[in-house]
JSON list of C-alpha atoms in Angstrom, two decimals:
[
{"chain": "A", "resi": 1, "resn": "UNK", "atom": "CA", "xyz": [201.45, 99.85, 81.81]},
{"chain": "A", "resi": 2, "resn": "UNK", "atom": "CA", "xyz": [197.80, 100.86, 82.06]},
{"chain": "A", "resi": 3, "resn": "UNK", "atom": "CA", "xyz": [195.16, 98.32, 81.05]},
{"chain": "A", "resi": 4, "resn": "UNK", "atom": "CA", "xyz": [195.12, 98.04, 77.28]},
{"chain": "A", "resi": 5, "resn": "UNK", "atom": "CA", "xyz": [192.20, 96.91, 75.14]},
{"chain": "A", "resi": 6, "resn": "UNK", "atom": "CA", "xyz": [192.83, 95.14, 71.85]},
{"chain": "A", "resi": 7, "resn": "UNK", "atom": "CA", "xyz": [190.10, 95.47, 69.23]},
{"chain": "A", "resi": 8, "resn": "UNK", "atom": "CA", "xyz": [190.07, 92.96, 66.36]},
{"chain": "A", "resi": 9, "resn": "UNK", "atom": "CA", "xyz": [188.51, 95.07, 63.62]},
{"chain": "A", "resi": 10, "resn": "UNK", "atom": "CA", "xyz": [187.30, 93.66, 60.28]},
{"chain": "A", "resi": 11, "resn": "UNK", "atom": "CA", "xyz": [187.43, 89.95, 61.16]},
{"chain": "A", "resi": 12, "resn": "UNK", "atom": "CA", "xyz": [187.41, 87.34, 58.41]},
{"chain": "A", "resi": 13, "resn": "UNK", "atom": "CA", "xyz": [185.22, 84.43, 59.55]},
{"chain": "A", "resi": 14, "resn": "UNK", "atom": "CA", "xyz": [185.86, 80.80, 58.63]},
{"chain": "A", "resi": 15, "resn": "UNK", "atom": "CA", "xyz": [183.28, 78.29, 59.83]},
{"chain": "A", "resi": 16, "resn": "UNK", "atom": "CA", "xyz": [184.28, 74.71, 60.71]},
{"chain": "A", "resi": 17, "resn": "UNK", "atom": "CA", "xyz": [181.63, 72.02, 61.22]},
{"chain": "A", "resi": 18, "resn": "UNK", "atom": "CA", "xyz": [182.59, 68.53, 62.41]},
{"chain": "A", "resi": 19, "resn": "UNK", "atom": "CA", "xyz": [179.80, 66.04, 61.85]},
{"chain": "A", "resi": 20, "resn": "UNK", "atom": "CA", "xyz": [179.52, 63.18, 64.32]},
{"chain": "A", "resi": 21, "resn": "UNK", "atom": "CA", "xyz": [181.20, 59.92, 63.34]},
{"chain": "A", "resi": 22, "resn": "UNK", "atom": "CA", "xyz": [177.89, 58.06, 63.21]},
{"chain": "A", "resi": 23, "resn": "UNK", "atom": "CA", "xyz": [176.82, 60.54, 60.52]},
{"chain": "A", "resi": 24, "resn": "UNK", "atom": "CA", "xyz": [179.95, 61.08, 58.46]},
{"chain": "A", "resi": 25, "resn": "UNK", "atom": "CA", "xyz": [181.37, 57.55, 58.41]},
{"chain": "A", "resi": 26, "resn": "UNK", "atom": "CA", "xyz": [178.47, 55.85, 56.55]},
{"chain": "A", "resi": 27, "resn": "UNK", "atom": "CA", "xyz": [177.97, 58.98, 54.45]},
{"chain": "A", "resi": 28, "resn": "UNK", "atom": "CA", "xyz": [181.60, 59.01, 53.32]},
{"chain": "A", "resi": 29, "resn": "UNK", "atom": "CA", "xyz": [181.63, 55.29, 52.59]},
{"chain": "A", "resi": 30, "resn": "UNK", "atom": "CA", "xyz": [178.58, 55.74, 50.37]},
{"chain": "A", "resi": 31, "resn": "UNK", "atom": "CA", "xyz": [180.11, 58.79, 48.67]},
{"chain": "A", "resi": 32, "resn": "UNK", "atom": "CA", "xyz": [183.34, 56.94, 47.84]},
{"chain": "A", "resi": 33, "resn": "UNK", "atom": "CA", "xyz": [181.43, 53.96, 46.42]},
{"chain": "A", "resi": 34, "resn": "UNK", "atom": "CA", "xyz": [179.21, 56.29, 44.40]},
{"chain": "A", "resi": 35, "resn": "UNK", "atom": "CA", "xyz": [182.17, 58.25, 43.04]},
{"chain": "A", "resi": 36, "resn": "UNK", "atom": "CA", "xyz": [184.06, 55.12, 42.05]},
{"chain": "A", "resi": 37, "resn": "UNK", "atom": "CA", "xyz": [181.00, 53.93, 40.13]},
{"chain": "A", "resi": 38, "resn": "UNK", "atom": "CA", "xyz": [180.17, 57.26, 38.49]},
{"chain": "A", "resi": 39, "resn": "UNK", "atom": "CA", "xyz": [183.74, 58.21, 37.55]},
{"chain": "A", "resi": 40, "resn": "UNK", "atom": "CA", "xyz": [184.57, 54.87, 35.95]},
{"chain": "A", "resi": 41, "resn": "UNK", "atom": "CA", "xyz": [188.16, 54.58, 34.75]},
{"chain": "A", "resi": 42, "resn": "UNK", "atom": "CA", "xyz": [190.08, 57.56, 36.01]},
{"chain": "A", "resi": 43, "resn": "UNK", "atom": "CA", "xyz": [192.41, 59.47, 33.68]},
{"chain": "A", "resi": 44, "resn": "UNK", "atom": "CA", "xyz": [196.07, 59.86, 34.54]},
{"chain": "A", "resi": 45, "resn": "UNK", "atom": "CA", "xyz": [196.76, 62.92, 36.68]},
{"chain": "A", "resi": 46, "resn": "UNK", "atom": "CA", "xyz": [200.09, 64.70, 36.04]},
{"chain": "A", "resi": 47, "resn": "UNK", "atom": "CA", "xyz": [202.28, 65.22, 39.13]},
{"chain": "A", "resi": 48, "resn": "UNK", "atom": "CA", "xyz": [201.24, 68.30, 41.08]},
{"chain": "A", "resi": 49, "resn": "UNK", "atom": "CA", "xyz": [197.76, 68.33, 39.54]},
{"chain": "A", "resi": 50, "resn": "UNK", "atom": "CA", "xyz": [194.32, 67.31, 40.74]},
{"chain": "A", "resi": 51, "resn": "UNK", "atom": "CA", "xyz": [191.31, 65.54, 39.32]},
{"chain": "A", "resi": 52, "resn": "UNK", "atom": "CA", "xyz": [187.99, 67.40, 39.32]},
{"chain": "A", "resi": 53, "resn": "UNK", "atom": "CA", "xyz": [184.51, 66.23, 38.33]},
{"chain": "A", "resi": 54, "resn": "UNK", "atom": "CA", "xyz": [181.59, 68.03, 36.72]},
{"chain": "A", "resi": 55, "resn": "UNK", "atom": "CA", "xyz": [180.48, 71.08, 38.69]},
{"chain": "A", "resi": 56, "resn": "UNK", "atom": "CA", "xyz": [176.81, 70.20, 39.30]},
{"chain": "A", "resi": 57, "resn": "UNK", "atom": "CA", "xyz": [176.98, 67.48, 41.96]},
{"chain": "A", "resi": 58, "resn": "UNK", "atom": "CA", "xyz": [174.19, 69.17, 43.93]},
{"chain": "A", "resi": 59, "resn": "UNK", "atom": "CA", "xyz": [171.80, 68.25, 41.10]},
{"chain": "A", "resi": 60, "resn": "UNK", "atom": "CA", "xyz": [172.51, 64.50, 41.45]},
{"chain": "A", "resi": 61, "resn": "UNK", "atom": "CA", "xyz": [170.19, 62.45, 43.63]},
{"chain": "A", "resi": 62, "resn": "UNK", "atom": "CA", "xyz": [173.20, 60.38, 44.73]},
{"chain": "A", "resi": 63, "resn": "UNK", "atom": "CA", "xyz": [174.57, 63.39, 46.63]},
{"chain": "A", "resi": 64, "resn": "UNK", "atom": "CA", "xyz": [171.28, 64.58, 48.15]},
{"chain": "A", "resi": 65, "resn": "UNK", "atom": "CA", "xyz": [172.15, 63.47, 51.71]},
{"chain": "A", "resi": 66, "resn": "UNK", "atom": "CA", "xyz": [175.42, 65.37, 51.66]},
{"chain": "A", "resi": 67, "resn": "UNK", "atom": "CA", "xyz": [173.93, 68.59, 50.31]},
{"chain": "A", "resi": 68, "resn": "UNK", "atom": "CA", "xyz": [171.10, 68.43, 52.82]},
{"chain": "A", "resi": 69, "resn": "UNK", "atom": "CA", "xyz": [173.72, 68.65, 55.57]},
{"chain": "A", "resi": 70, "resn": "UNK", "atom": "CA", "xyz": [175.69, 71.31, 53.72]},
{"chain": "A", "resi": 71, "resn": "UNK", "atom": "CA", "xyz": [172.55, 73.34, 53.06]},
{"chain": "A", "resi": 72, "resn": "UNK", "atom": "CA", "xyz": [171.61, 73.39, 56.75]},
{"chain": "A", "resi": 73, "resn": "UNK", "atom": "CA", "xyz": [175.12, 74.56, 57.59]},
{"chain": "A", "resi": 74, "resn": "UNK", "atom": "CA", "xyz": [175.05, 77.32, 54.97]},
{"chain": "A", "resi": 75, "resn": "UNK", "atom": "CA", "xyz": [171.71, 78.55, 56.29]},
{"chain": "A", "resi": 76, "resn": "UNK", "atom": "CA", "xyz": [173.24, 78.64, 59.77]},
{"chain": "A", "resi": 77, "resn": "UNK", "atom": "CA", "xyz": [176.08, 80.82, 58.47]},
{"chain": "A", "resi": 78, "resn": "UNK", "atom": "CA", "xyz": [173.66, 83.28, 56.85]},
{"chain": "A", "resi": 79, "resn": "UNK", "atom": "CA", "xyz": [171.69, 83.49, 60.11]},
{"chain": "A", "resi": 80, "resn": "UNK", "atom": "CA", "xyz": [174.91, 84.01, 62.07]},
{"chain": "A", "resi": 81, "resn": "UNK", "atom": "CA", "xyz": [175.75, 86.96, 59.80]},
{"chain": "A", "resi": 82, "resn": "UNK", "atom": "CA", "xyz": [172.31, 88.48, 60.51]},
{"chain": "A", "resi": 83, "resn": "UNK", "atom": "CA", "xyz": [171.46, 88.77, 56.82]},
{"chain": "A", "resi": 84, "resn": "UNK", "atom": "CA", "xyz": [167.93, 89.79, 55.98]},
{"chain": "A", "resi": 85, "resn": "UNK", "atom": "CA", "xyz": [167.52, 86.73, 53.81]},
{"chain": "A", "resi": 86, "resn": "UNK", "atom": "CA", "xyz": [168.74, 83.17, 54.20]},
{"chain": "A", "resi": 87, "resn": "UNK", "atom": "CA", "xyz": [167.76, 82.18, 50.67]},
{"chain": "A", "resi": 88, "resn": "UNK", "atom": "CA", "xyz": [170.63, 80.83, 48.59]},
{"chain": "A", "resi": 89, "resn": "UNK", "atom": "CA", "xyz": [171.45, 78.48, 45.77]},
{"chain": "A", "resi": 90, "resn": "UNK", "atom": "CA", "xyz": [174.41, 76.30, 44.89]},
{"chain": "A", "resi": 91, "resn": "UNK", "atom": "CA", "xyz": [176.10, 77.76, 41.83]},
{"chain": "A", "resi": 92, "resn": "UNK", "atom": "CA", "xyz": [178.57, 74.90, 41.56]},
{"chain": "A", "resi": 93, "resn": "UNK", "atom": "CA", "xyz": [179.78, 71.78, 43.35]},
{"chain": "A", "resi": 94, "resn": "UNK", "atom": "CA", "xyz": [182.40, 69.24, 42.41]},
{"chain": "A", "resi": 95, "resn": "UNK", "atom": "CA", "xyz": [184.74, 66.55, 43.72]},
{"chain": "A", "resi": 96, "resn": "UNK", "atom": "CA", "xyz": [188.46, 67.15, 44.10]},
{"chain": "A", "resi": 97, "resn": "UNK", "atom": "CA", "xyz": [190.70, 64.09, 44.06]},
{"chain": "A", "resi": 98, "resn": "UNK", "atom": "CA", "xyz": [194.31, 64.79, 45.04]},
{"chain": "A", "resi": 99, "resn": "UNK", "atom": "CA", "xyz": [196.47, 61.72, 44.37]},
{"chain": "A", "resi": 100, "resn": "UNK", "atom": "CA", "xyz": [199.98, 61.56, 45.76]},
{"chain": "A", "resi": 101, "resn": "UNK", "atom": "CA", "xyz": [201.61, 64.89, 44.95]},
{"chain": "A", "resi": 102, "resn": "UNK", "atom": "CA", "xyz": [198.30, 66.52, 44.03]},
{"chain": "A", "resi": 103, "resn": "UNK", "atom": "CA", "xyz": [197.74, 70.14, 45.07]},
{"chain": "A", "resi": 104, "resn": "UNK", "atom": "CA", "xyz": [195.27, 72.99, 44.76]},
{"chain": "A", "resi": 105, "resn": "UNK", "atom": "CA", "xyz": [197.19, 76.24, 44.43]},
{"chain": "A", "resi": 106, "resn": "UNK", "atom": "CA", "xyz": [195.89, 79.43, 46.11]},
{"chain": "A", "resi": 107, "resn": "UNK", "atom": "CA", "xyz": [192.76, 80.79, 44.44]},
{"chain": "A", "resi": 108, "resn": "UNK", "atom": "CA", "xyz": [189.39, 82.46, 45.05]},
{"chain": "A", "resi": 109, "resn": "UNK", "atom": "CA", "xyz": [185.87, 81.78, 43.72]},
{"chain": "A", "resi": 110, "resn": "UNK", "atom": "CA", "xyz": [184.62, 84.94, 41.96]},
{"chain": "A", "resi": 111, "resn": "UNK", "atom": "CA", "xyz": [180.93, 85.84, 41.62]},
{"chain": "A", "resi": 112, "resn": "UNK", "atom": "CA", "xyz": [179.90, 83.89, 44.73]},
{"chain": "A", "resi": 113, "resn": "UNK", "atom": "CA", "xyz": [179.17, 84.83, 48.34]},
{"chain": "A", "resi": 114, "resn": "UNK", "atom": "CA", "xyz": [180.34, 81.71, 50.19]},
{"chain": "A", "resi": 115, "resn": "UNK", "atom": "CA", "xyz": [182.54, 78.76, 49.31]},
{"chain": "A", "resi": 116, "resn": "UNK", "atom": "CA", "xyz": [183.17, 75.56, 51.18]},
{"chain": "A", "resi": 117, "resn": "UNK", "atom": "CA", "xyz": [184.69, 72.10, 51.20]},
{"chain": "A", "resi": 118, "resn": "UNK", "atom": "CA", "xyz": [183.62, 68.82, 52.79]},
{"chain": "A", "resi": 119, "resn": "UNK", "atom": "CA", "xyz": [186.27, 66.17, 53.42]},
{"chain": "A", "resi": 120, "resn": "UNK", "atom": "CA", "xyz": [185.39, 62.63, 52.38]},
{"chain": "A", "resi": 121, "resn": "UNK", "atom": "CA", "xyz": [188.80, 60.96, 52.65]},
{"chain": "A", "resi": 122, "resn": "UNK", "atom": "CA", "xyz": [192.05, 62.31, 54.08]},
{"chain": "A", "resi": 123, "resn": "UNK", "atom": "CA", "xyz": [195.23, 61.02, 55.67]},
{"chain": "A", "resi": 124, "resn": "UNK", "atom": "CA", "xyz": [195.39, 61.47, 59.43]},
{"chain": "A", "resi": 125, "resn": "UNK", "atom": "CA", "xyz": [197.63, 64.34, 60.54]},
{"chain": "A", "resi": 126, "resn": "UNK", "atom": "CA", "xyz": [198.69, 64.93, 56.95]},
{"chain": "A", "resi": 127, "resn": "UNK", "atom": "CA", "xyz": [196.04, 67.07, 55.24]},
{"chain": "A", "resi": 128, "resn": "UNK", "atom": "CA", "xyz": [194.99, 70.68, 55.66]},
{"chain": "A", "resi": 129, "resn": "UNK", "atom": "CA", "xyz": [193.58, 73.74, 53.94]},
{"chain": "A", "resi": 130, "resn": "UNK", "atom": "CA", "xyz": [195.32, 77.10, 54.21]},
{"chain": "A", "resi": 131, "resn": "UNK", "atom": "CA", "xyz": [194.02, 80.66, 53.94]},
{"chain": "A", "resi": 132, "resn": "UNK", "atom": "CA", "xyz": [196.08, 83.66, 52.89]},
{"chain": "A", "resi": 133, "resn": "UNK", "atom": "CA", "xyz": [195.94, 87.08, 54.52]},
{"chain": "A", "resi": 134, "resn": "UNK", "atom": "CA", "xyz": [193.50, 89.14, 52.41]},
{"chain": "A", "resi": 135, "resn": "UNK", "atom": "CA", "xyz": [195.21, 92.41, 53.35]},
{"chain": "A", "resi": 136, "resn": "UNK", "atom": "CA", "xyz": [197.64, 93.15, 50.48]},
{"chain": "A", "resi": 137, "resn": "UNK", "atom": "CA", "xyz": [199.85, 95.52, 52.50]},
{"chain": "A", "resi": 138, "resn": "UNK", "atom": "CA", "xyz": [200.09, 93.42, 55.67]},
{"chain": "A", "resi": 139, "resn": "UNK", "atom": "CA", "xyz": [203.55, 92.03, 54.89]},
{"chain": "A", "resi": 140, "resn": "UNK", "atom": "CA", "xyz": [205.23, 95.21, 53.65]},
{"chain": "A", "resi": 141, "resn": "UNK", "atom": "CA", "xyz": [207.04, 95.26, 56.98]},
{"chain": "A", "resi": 142, "resn": "UNK", "atom": "CA", "xyz": [207.52, 91.76, 58.40]},
{"chain": "A", "resi": 143, "resn": "UNK", "atom": "CA", "xyz": [210.04, 91.68, 61.27]},
{"chain": "A", "resi": 144, "resn": "UNK", "atom": "CA", "xyz": [211.08, 88.39, 62.90]},
{"chain": "A", "resi": 145, "resn": "UNK", "atom": "CA", "xyz": [208.96, 87.35, 65.89]},
{"chain": "A", "resi": 146, "resn": "UNK", "atom": "CA", "xyz": [209.56, 85.26, 68.98]},
{"chain": "A", "resi": 147, "resn": "UNK", "atom": "CA", "xyz": [206.22, 83.50, 68.50]},
{"chain": "A", "resi": 148, "resn": "UNK", "atom": "CA", "xyz": [203.75, 83.39, 65.60]},
{"chain": "A", "resi": 149, "resn": "UNK", "atom": "CA", "xyz": [200.31, 84.79, 66.38]},
{"chain": "A", "resi": 150, "resn": "UNK", "atom": "CA", "xyz": [197.22, 86.09, 64.60]},
{"chain": "A", "resi": 151, "resn": "UNK", "atom": "CA", "xyz": [198.67, 89.60, 64.45]},
{"chain": "A", "resi": 152, "resn": "UNK", "atom": "CA", "xyz": [201.95, 88.76, 62.72]},
{"chain": "A", "resi": 153, "resn": "UNK", "atom": "CA", "xyz": [201.17, 85.70, 60.61]},
{"chain": "A", "resi": 154, "resn": "UNK", "atom": "CA", "xyz": [200.06, 85.90, 56.98]},
{"chain": "A", "resi": 155, "resn": "UNK", "atom": "CA", "xyz": [198.61, 82.41, 56.62]},
{"chain": "A", "resi": 156, "resn": "UNK", "atom": "CA", "xyz": [196.19, 80.34, 58.68]},
{"chain": "A", "resi": 157, "resn": "UNK", "atom": "CA", "xyz": [196.02, 76.55, 58.44]},
{"chain": "A", "resi": 158, "resn": "UNK", "atom": "CA", "xyz": [192.96, 74.44, 59.26]},
{"chain": "A", "resi": 159, "resn": "UNK", "atom": "CA", "xyz": [193.33, 70.68, 59.62]},
{"chain": "A", "resi": 160, "resn": "UNK", "atom": "CA", "xyz": [191.39, 68.58, 57.13]},
{"chain": "A", "resi": 161, "resn": "UNK", "atom": "CA", "xyz": [189.47, 65.74, 58.79]},
{"chain": "A", "resi": 162, "resn": "UNK", "atom": "CA", "xyz": [187.02, 63.24, 57.44]},
{"chain": "A", "resi": 163, "resn": "UNK", "atom": "CA", "xyz": [183.53, 64.52, 58.10]},
{"chain": "A", "resi": 164, "resn": "UNK", "atom": "CA", "xyz": [184.71, 68.14, 58.45]},
{"chain": "A", "resi": 165, "resn": "UNK", "atom": "CA", "xyz": [182.97, 70.95, 56.58]},
{"chain": "A", "resi": 166, "resn": "UNK", "atom": "CA", "xyz": [184.85, 74.25, 56.16]},
{"chain": "A", "resi": 167, "resn": "UNK", "atom": "CA", "xyz": [183.02, 77.36, 54.88]},
{"chain": "A", "resi": 168, "resn": "UNK", "atom": "CA", "xyz": [184.47, 80.78, 54.14]},
{"chain": "A", "resi": 169, "resn": "UNK", "atom": "CA", "xyz": [183.93, 83.97, 52.10]},
{"chain": "A", "resi": 170, "resn": "UNK", "atom": "CA", "xyz": [184.35, 83.17, 48.42]},
{"chain": "A", "resi": 171, "resn": "UNK", "atom": "CA", "xyz": [186.82, 86.05, 48.03]},
{"chain": "A", "resi": 172, "resn": "UNK", "atom": "CA", "xyz": [189.24, 84.59, 50.60]},
{"chain": "A", "resi": 173, "resn": "UNK", "atom": "CA", "xyz": [192.34, 83.08, 48.99]},
{"chain": "A", "resi": 174, "resn": "UNK", "atom": "CA", "xyz": [192.78, 79.42, 49.88]},
{"chain": "A", "resi": 175, "resn": "UNK", "atom": "CA", "xyz": [194.58, 76.28, 48.74]},
{"chain": "A", "resi": 176, "resn": "UNK", "atom": "CA", "xyz": [195.77, 72.87, 49.87]},
{"chain": "A", "resi": 177, "resn": "UNK", "atom": "CA", "xyz": [199.36, 71.60, 50.10]},
{"chain": "A", "resi": 178, "resn": "UNK", "atom": "CA", "xyz": [200.68, 68.62, 48.19]},
{"chain": "A", "resi": 179, "resn": "UNK", "atom": "CA", "xyz": [199.27, 65.26, 49.22]},
{"chain": "A", "resi": 180, "resn": "UNK", "atom": "CA", "xyz": [202.32, 63.50, 50.65]},
{"chain": "A", "resi": 181, "resn": "UNK", "atom": "CA", "xyz": [200.56, 60.24, 51.44]},
{"chain": "A", "resi": 182, "resn": "UNK", "atom": "CA", "xyz": [199.82, 57.24, 49.23]},
{"chain": "A", "resi": 183, "resn": "UNK", "atom": "CA", "xyz": [196.09, 57.68, 49.91]},
{"chain": "A", "resi": 184, "resn": "UNK", "atom": "CA", "xyz": [193.90, 59.87, 47.71]},
{"chain": "A", "resi": 185, "resn": "UNK", "atom": "CA", "xyz": [192.61, 63.05, 49.31]},
{"chain": "A", "resi": 186, "resn": "UNK", "atom": "CA", "xyz": [188.93, 63.34, 48.36]},
{"chain": "A", "resi": 187, "resn": "UNK", "atom": "CA", "xyz": [186.78, 66.38, 49.02]},
{"chain": "A", "resi": 188, "resn": "UNK", "atom": "CA", "xyz": [183.57, 67.96, 47.77]},
{"chain": "A", "resi": 189, "resn": "UNK", "atom": "CA", "xyz": [183.76, 71.70, 47.11]},
{"chain": "A", "resi": 190, "resn": "UNK", "atom": "CA", "xyz": [180.89, 74.09, 46.49]},
{"chain": "A", "resi": 191, "resn": "UNK", "atom": "CA", "xyz": [179.91, 77.71, 45.92]},
{"chain": "A", "resi": 192, "resn": "UNK", "atom": "CA", "xyz": [176.85, 79.56, 47.18]},
{"chain": "A", "resi": 193, "resn": "UNK", "atom": "CA", "xyz": [175.19, 82.74, 45.93]},
{"chain": "A", "resi": 194, "resn": "UNK", "atom": "CA", "xyz": [171.93, 84.59, 46.50]},
{"chain": "A", "resi": 195, "resn": "UNK", "atom": "CA", "xyz": [169.11, 83.81, 44.06]},
{"chain": "A", "resi": 196, "resn": "UNK", "atom": "CA", "xyz": [168.00, 86.69, 41.80]},
{"chain": "A", "resi": 197, "resn": "UNK", "atom": "CA", "xyz": [170.87, 88.74, 43.18]},
{"chain": "A", "resi": 198, "resn": "UNK", "atom": "CA", "xyz": [170.40, 91.88, 41.08]},
{"chain": "A", "resi": 199, "resn": "UNK", "atom": "CA", "xyz": [166.67, 92.01, 41.83]},
{"chain": "A", "resi": 200, "resn": "UNK", "atom": "CA", "xyz": [166.75, 91.20, 45.52]},
{"chain": "A", "resi": 201, "resn": "UNK", "atom": "CA", "xyz": [170.16, 92.16, 46.89]},
{"chain": "A", "resi": 202, "resn": "UNK", "atom": "CA", "xyz": [172.02, 94.81, 44.88]},
{"chain": "A", "resi": 203, "resn": "UNK", "atom": "CA", "xyz": [169.66, 97.77, 45.26]},
{"chain": "A", "resi": 204, "resn": "UNK", "atom": "CA", "xyz": [170.92, 100.66, 47.45]},
{"chain": "A", "resi": 205, "resn": "UNK", "atom": "CA", "xyz": [170.61, 99.88, 51.16]},
{"chain": "A", "resi": 206, "resn": "UNK", "atom": "CA", "xyz": [169.57, 103.38, 52.22]},
{"chain": "A", "resi": 207, "resn": "UNK", "atom": "CA", "xyz": [166.06, 104.79, 52.06]},
{"chain": "A", "resi": 208, "resn": "UNK", "atom": "CA", "xyz": [165.36, 108.02, 50.15]},
{"chain": "A", "resi": 209, "resn": "UNK", "atom": "CA", "xyz": [164.58, 111.21, 52.05]},
{"chain": "A", "resi": 210, "resn": "UNK", "atom": "CA", "xyz": [162.57, 112.55, 49.14]},
{"chain": "A", "resi": 211, "resn": "UNK", "atom": "CA", "xyz": [160.37, 110.46, 46.87]},
{"chain": "A", "resi": 212, "resn": "UNK", "atom": "CA", "xyz": [159.89, 111.63, 43.32]},
{"chain": "A", "resi": 213, "resn": "UNK", "atom": "CA", "xyz": [156.49, 112.03, 41.75]},
{"chain": "A", "resi": 214, "resn": "UNK", "atom": "CA", "xyz": [155.79, 110.71, 38.31]},
{"chain": "A", "resi": 215, "resn": "UNK", "atom": "CA", "xyz": [154.23, 113.07, 35.83]}
]
């Protein structure tokens, strides 16, 4: 066989940031104590469900340290993508608490550019987040394989670790499996969008060849 080049066209990036233990351990301990105080008595969660807080955590001073780290990471993503602007705002942020049996079924986050999740408390070797293939026709023909790989699989799994931040396009379908441990899975999720989107971002990208004169 002659030498063959494989081109991975239209990649879907997912960014994974692991903060050092000396950063995430005290941060997570503070976050758990803060959440326990702010949430008060927790309501019962039906099996297979999850508990979610208000969606404006980024506005609370108690979470400022976390969102400073998240904000730096988001800015890094926008620079990586070579966007003309790195300005953004958090459109929503909230805590997910998955008790035993709790899940987050596959979903997307409409009307946002990026989404992400930071893991505060997980069970070792038990927790993960999965991403579904965004190509709707990719599994029309799905023959058996001798080994799963990025070209034949239709789901990618990323391990959830304490102190890990995972960011991805908001349109990418994602979810988490059932929590099979006796320990709550706690994460902070968020969405990011450009400020003043219609004014600053949605105009045509091309430049006119003829400019019109006003009467």
